[in-house]
PDB file of C-alpha atoms in Angstrom:
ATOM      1  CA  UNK A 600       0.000   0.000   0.000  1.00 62.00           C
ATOM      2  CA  UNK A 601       1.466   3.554  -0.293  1.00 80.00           C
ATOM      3  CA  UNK A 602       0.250   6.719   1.303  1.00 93.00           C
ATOM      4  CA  UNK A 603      -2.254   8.437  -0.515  1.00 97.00           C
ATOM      5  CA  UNK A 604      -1.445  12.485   0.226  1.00 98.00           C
ATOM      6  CA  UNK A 605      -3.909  15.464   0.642  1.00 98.00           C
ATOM      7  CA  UNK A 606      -2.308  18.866  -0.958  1.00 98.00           C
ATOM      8  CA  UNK A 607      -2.884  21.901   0.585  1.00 97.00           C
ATOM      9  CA  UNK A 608      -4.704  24.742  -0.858  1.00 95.00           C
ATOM     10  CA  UNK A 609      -1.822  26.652  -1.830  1.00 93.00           C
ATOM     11  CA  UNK A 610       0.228  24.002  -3.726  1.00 97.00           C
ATOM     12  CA  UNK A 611       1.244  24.414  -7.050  1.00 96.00           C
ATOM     13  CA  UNK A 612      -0.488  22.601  -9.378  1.00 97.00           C
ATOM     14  CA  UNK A 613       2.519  21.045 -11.329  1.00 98.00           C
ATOM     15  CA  UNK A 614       3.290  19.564  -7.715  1.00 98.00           C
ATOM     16  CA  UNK A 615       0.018  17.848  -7.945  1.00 98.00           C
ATOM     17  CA  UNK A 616      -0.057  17.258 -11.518  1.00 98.00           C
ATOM     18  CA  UNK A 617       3.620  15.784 -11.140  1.00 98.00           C
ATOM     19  CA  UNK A 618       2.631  13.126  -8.622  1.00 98.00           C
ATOM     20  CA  UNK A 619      -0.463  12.315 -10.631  1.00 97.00           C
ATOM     21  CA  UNK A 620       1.413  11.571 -13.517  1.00 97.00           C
ATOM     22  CA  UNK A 621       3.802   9.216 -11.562  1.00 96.00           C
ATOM     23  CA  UNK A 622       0.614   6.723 -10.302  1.00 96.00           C
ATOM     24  CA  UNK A 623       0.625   9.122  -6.945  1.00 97.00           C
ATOM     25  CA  UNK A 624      -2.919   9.092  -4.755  1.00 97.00           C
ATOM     26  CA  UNK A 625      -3.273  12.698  -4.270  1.00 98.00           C
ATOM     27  CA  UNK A 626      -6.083  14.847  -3.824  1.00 98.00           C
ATOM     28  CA  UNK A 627      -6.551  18.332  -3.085  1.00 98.00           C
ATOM     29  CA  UNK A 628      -9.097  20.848  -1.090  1.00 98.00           C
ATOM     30  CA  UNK A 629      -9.901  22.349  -3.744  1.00 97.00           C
ATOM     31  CA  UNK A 630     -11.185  18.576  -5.459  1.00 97.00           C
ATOM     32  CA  UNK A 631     -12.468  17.749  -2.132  1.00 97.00           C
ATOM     33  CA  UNK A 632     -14.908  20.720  -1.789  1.00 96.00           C
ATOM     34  CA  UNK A 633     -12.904  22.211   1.530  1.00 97.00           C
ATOM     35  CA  UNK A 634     -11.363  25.584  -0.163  1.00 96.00           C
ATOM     36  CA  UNK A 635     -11.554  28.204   2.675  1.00 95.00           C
ATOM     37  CA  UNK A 636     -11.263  25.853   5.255  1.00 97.00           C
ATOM     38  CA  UNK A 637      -9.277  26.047   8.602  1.00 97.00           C
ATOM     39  CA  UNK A 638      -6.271  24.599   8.746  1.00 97.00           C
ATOM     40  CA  UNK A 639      -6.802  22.508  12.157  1.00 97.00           C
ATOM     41  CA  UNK A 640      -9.964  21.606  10.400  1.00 97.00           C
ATOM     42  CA  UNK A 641      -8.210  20.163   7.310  1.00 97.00           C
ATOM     43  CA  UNK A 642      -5.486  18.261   9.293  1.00 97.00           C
ATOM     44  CA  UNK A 643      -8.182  16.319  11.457  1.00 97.00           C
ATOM     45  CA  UNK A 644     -10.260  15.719   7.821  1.00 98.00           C
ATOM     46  CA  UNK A 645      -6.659  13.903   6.223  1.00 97.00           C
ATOM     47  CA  UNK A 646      -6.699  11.874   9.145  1.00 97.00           C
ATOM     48  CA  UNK A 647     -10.674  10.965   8.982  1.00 97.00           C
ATOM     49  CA  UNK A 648     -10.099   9.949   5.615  1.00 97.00           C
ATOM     50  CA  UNK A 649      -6.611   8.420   6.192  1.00 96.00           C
ATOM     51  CA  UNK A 650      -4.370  10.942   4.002  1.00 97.00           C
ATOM     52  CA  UNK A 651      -0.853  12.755   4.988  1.00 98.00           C
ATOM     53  CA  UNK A 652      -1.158  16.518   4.348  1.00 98.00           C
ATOM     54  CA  UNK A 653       1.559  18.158   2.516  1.00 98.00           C
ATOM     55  CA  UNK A 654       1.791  22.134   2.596  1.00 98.00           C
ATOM     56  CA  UNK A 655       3.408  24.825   2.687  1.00 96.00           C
ATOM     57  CA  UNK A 656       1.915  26.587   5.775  1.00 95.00           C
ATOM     58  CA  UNK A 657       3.934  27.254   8.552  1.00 95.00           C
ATOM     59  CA  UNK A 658       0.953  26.918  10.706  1.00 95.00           C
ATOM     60  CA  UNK A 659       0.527  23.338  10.493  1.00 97.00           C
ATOM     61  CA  UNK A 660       3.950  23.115  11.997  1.00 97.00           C
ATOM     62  CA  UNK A 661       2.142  24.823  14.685  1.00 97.00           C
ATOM     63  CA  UNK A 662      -0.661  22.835  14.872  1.00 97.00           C
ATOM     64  CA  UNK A 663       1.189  19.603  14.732  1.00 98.00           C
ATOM     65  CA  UNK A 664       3.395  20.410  17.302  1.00 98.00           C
ATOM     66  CA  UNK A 665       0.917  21.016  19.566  1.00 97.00           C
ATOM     67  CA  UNK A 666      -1.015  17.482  18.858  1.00 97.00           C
ATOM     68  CA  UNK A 667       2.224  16.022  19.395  1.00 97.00           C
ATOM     69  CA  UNK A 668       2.709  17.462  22.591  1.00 97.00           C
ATOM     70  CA  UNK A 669      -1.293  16.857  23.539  1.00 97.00           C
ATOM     71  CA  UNK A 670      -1.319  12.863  22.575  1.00 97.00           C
ATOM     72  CA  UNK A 671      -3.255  13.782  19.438  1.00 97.00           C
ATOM     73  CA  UNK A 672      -3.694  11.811  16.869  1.00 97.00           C
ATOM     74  CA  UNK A 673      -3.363  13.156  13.040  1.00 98.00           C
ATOM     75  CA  UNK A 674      -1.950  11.197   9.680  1.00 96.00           C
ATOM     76  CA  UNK A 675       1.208  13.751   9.105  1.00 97.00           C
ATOM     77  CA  UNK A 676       2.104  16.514   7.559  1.00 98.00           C
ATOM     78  CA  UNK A 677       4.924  16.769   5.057  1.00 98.00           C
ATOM     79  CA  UNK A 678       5.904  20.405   5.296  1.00 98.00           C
ATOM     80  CA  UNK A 679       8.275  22.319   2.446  1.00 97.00           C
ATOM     81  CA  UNK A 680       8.769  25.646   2.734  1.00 94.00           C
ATOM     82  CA  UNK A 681       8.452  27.529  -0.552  1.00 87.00           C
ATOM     83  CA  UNK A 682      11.591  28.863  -1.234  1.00 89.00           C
ATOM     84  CA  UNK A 683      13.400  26.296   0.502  1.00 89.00           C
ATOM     85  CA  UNK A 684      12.905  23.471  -2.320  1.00 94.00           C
ATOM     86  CA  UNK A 685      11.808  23.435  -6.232  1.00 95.00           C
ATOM     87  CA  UNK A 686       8.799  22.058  -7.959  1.00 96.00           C
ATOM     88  CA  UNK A 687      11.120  19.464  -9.072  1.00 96.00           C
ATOM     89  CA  UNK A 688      11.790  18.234  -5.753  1.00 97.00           C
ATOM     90  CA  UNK A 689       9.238  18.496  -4.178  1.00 97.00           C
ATOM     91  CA  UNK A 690       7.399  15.994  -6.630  1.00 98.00           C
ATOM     92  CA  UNK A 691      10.346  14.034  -6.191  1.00 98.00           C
ATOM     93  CA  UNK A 692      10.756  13.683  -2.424  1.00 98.00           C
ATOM     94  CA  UNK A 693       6.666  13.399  -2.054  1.00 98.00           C
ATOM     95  CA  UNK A 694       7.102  10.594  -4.725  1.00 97.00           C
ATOM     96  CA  UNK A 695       9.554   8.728  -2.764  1.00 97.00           C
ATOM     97  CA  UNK A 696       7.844   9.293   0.178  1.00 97.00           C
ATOM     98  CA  UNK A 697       4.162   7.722  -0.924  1.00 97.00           C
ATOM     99  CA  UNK A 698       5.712   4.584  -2.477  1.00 96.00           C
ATOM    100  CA  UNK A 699       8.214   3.959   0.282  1.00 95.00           C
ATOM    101  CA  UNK A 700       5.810   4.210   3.771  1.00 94.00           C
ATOM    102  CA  UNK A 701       2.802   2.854   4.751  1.00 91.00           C
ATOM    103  CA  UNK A 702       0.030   5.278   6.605  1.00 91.00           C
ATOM    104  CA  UNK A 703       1.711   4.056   9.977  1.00 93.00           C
ATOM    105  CA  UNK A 704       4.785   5.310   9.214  1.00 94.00           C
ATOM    106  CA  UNK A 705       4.091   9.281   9.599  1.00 96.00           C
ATOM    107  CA  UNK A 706       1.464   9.247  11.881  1.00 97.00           C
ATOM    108  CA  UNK A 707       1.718  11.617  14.744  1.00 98.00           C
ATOM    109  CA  UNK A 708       4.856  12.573  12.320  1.00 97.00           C
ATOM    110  CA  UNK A 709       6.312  15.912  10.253  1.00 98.00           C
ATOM    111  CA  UNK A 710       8.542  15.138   7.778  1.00 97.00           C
ATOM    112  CA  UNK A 711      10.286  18.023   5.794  1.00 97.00           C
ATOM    113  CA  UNK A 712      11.393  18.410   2.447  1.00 97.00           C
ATOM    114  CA  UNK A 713      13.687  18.410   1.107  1.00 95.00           C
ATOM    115  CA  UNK A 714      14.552  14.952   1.637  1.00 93.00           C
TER     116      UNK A 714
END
């Protein structure tokens, strides 16, 4: 199985259209219906419908933390901050991520990118 990811409403579409090209499960807020939404909102919706959130908001680092620190459960975030990595490798790294770990693995979990 590999982990199906949930983009962020801010991600570049050539992220998304990247990792669909490569066989990646992705879907975004703006496909699921949830533009607008709060972001402590849309972390505990990826982990009601089992997906690991990748943005580029520093305020799910935030909001992770603090479910980290509180014994709450979310799916992950994979975090990238924009000017820190390139479309490139960001579909890249996310690639490698998804076919490498299960769900399990980045549960309760950030990961940054890049790799």
């Amino acid at each position: 199985m590999t982990l199906a990811l949930y983009m962020d409403e801010h991600i570049r579409r050539a992220i998304t259209n990247g990792l669909k090209l490569r066989g990646i499960d992705v879907l975004t807020v703006q496909e699921d219906g949830r533009t607008g939404t709060p972001d402590p909102i849309l972390l505990d919706h990826a982990t009601e419908i089992d997906r690991v959130i990748f943005t580029q908001d520093d305020d799910f680092l935030v909001i992770a933390n603090r479910r980290q620190q509180e014994g709450v459960k979310f799916s992950g975030v994979i975090y990238a901050h924009q000017q820190s990595v390139t479309v490139g490798e960001c579909v890249r790294d996310l690639e490698i991520i998804a076919k490498a770990s299960e769900p399990e693995d980045l549960v309760n979990q950030v990961q940054y990118l890049p790799l």
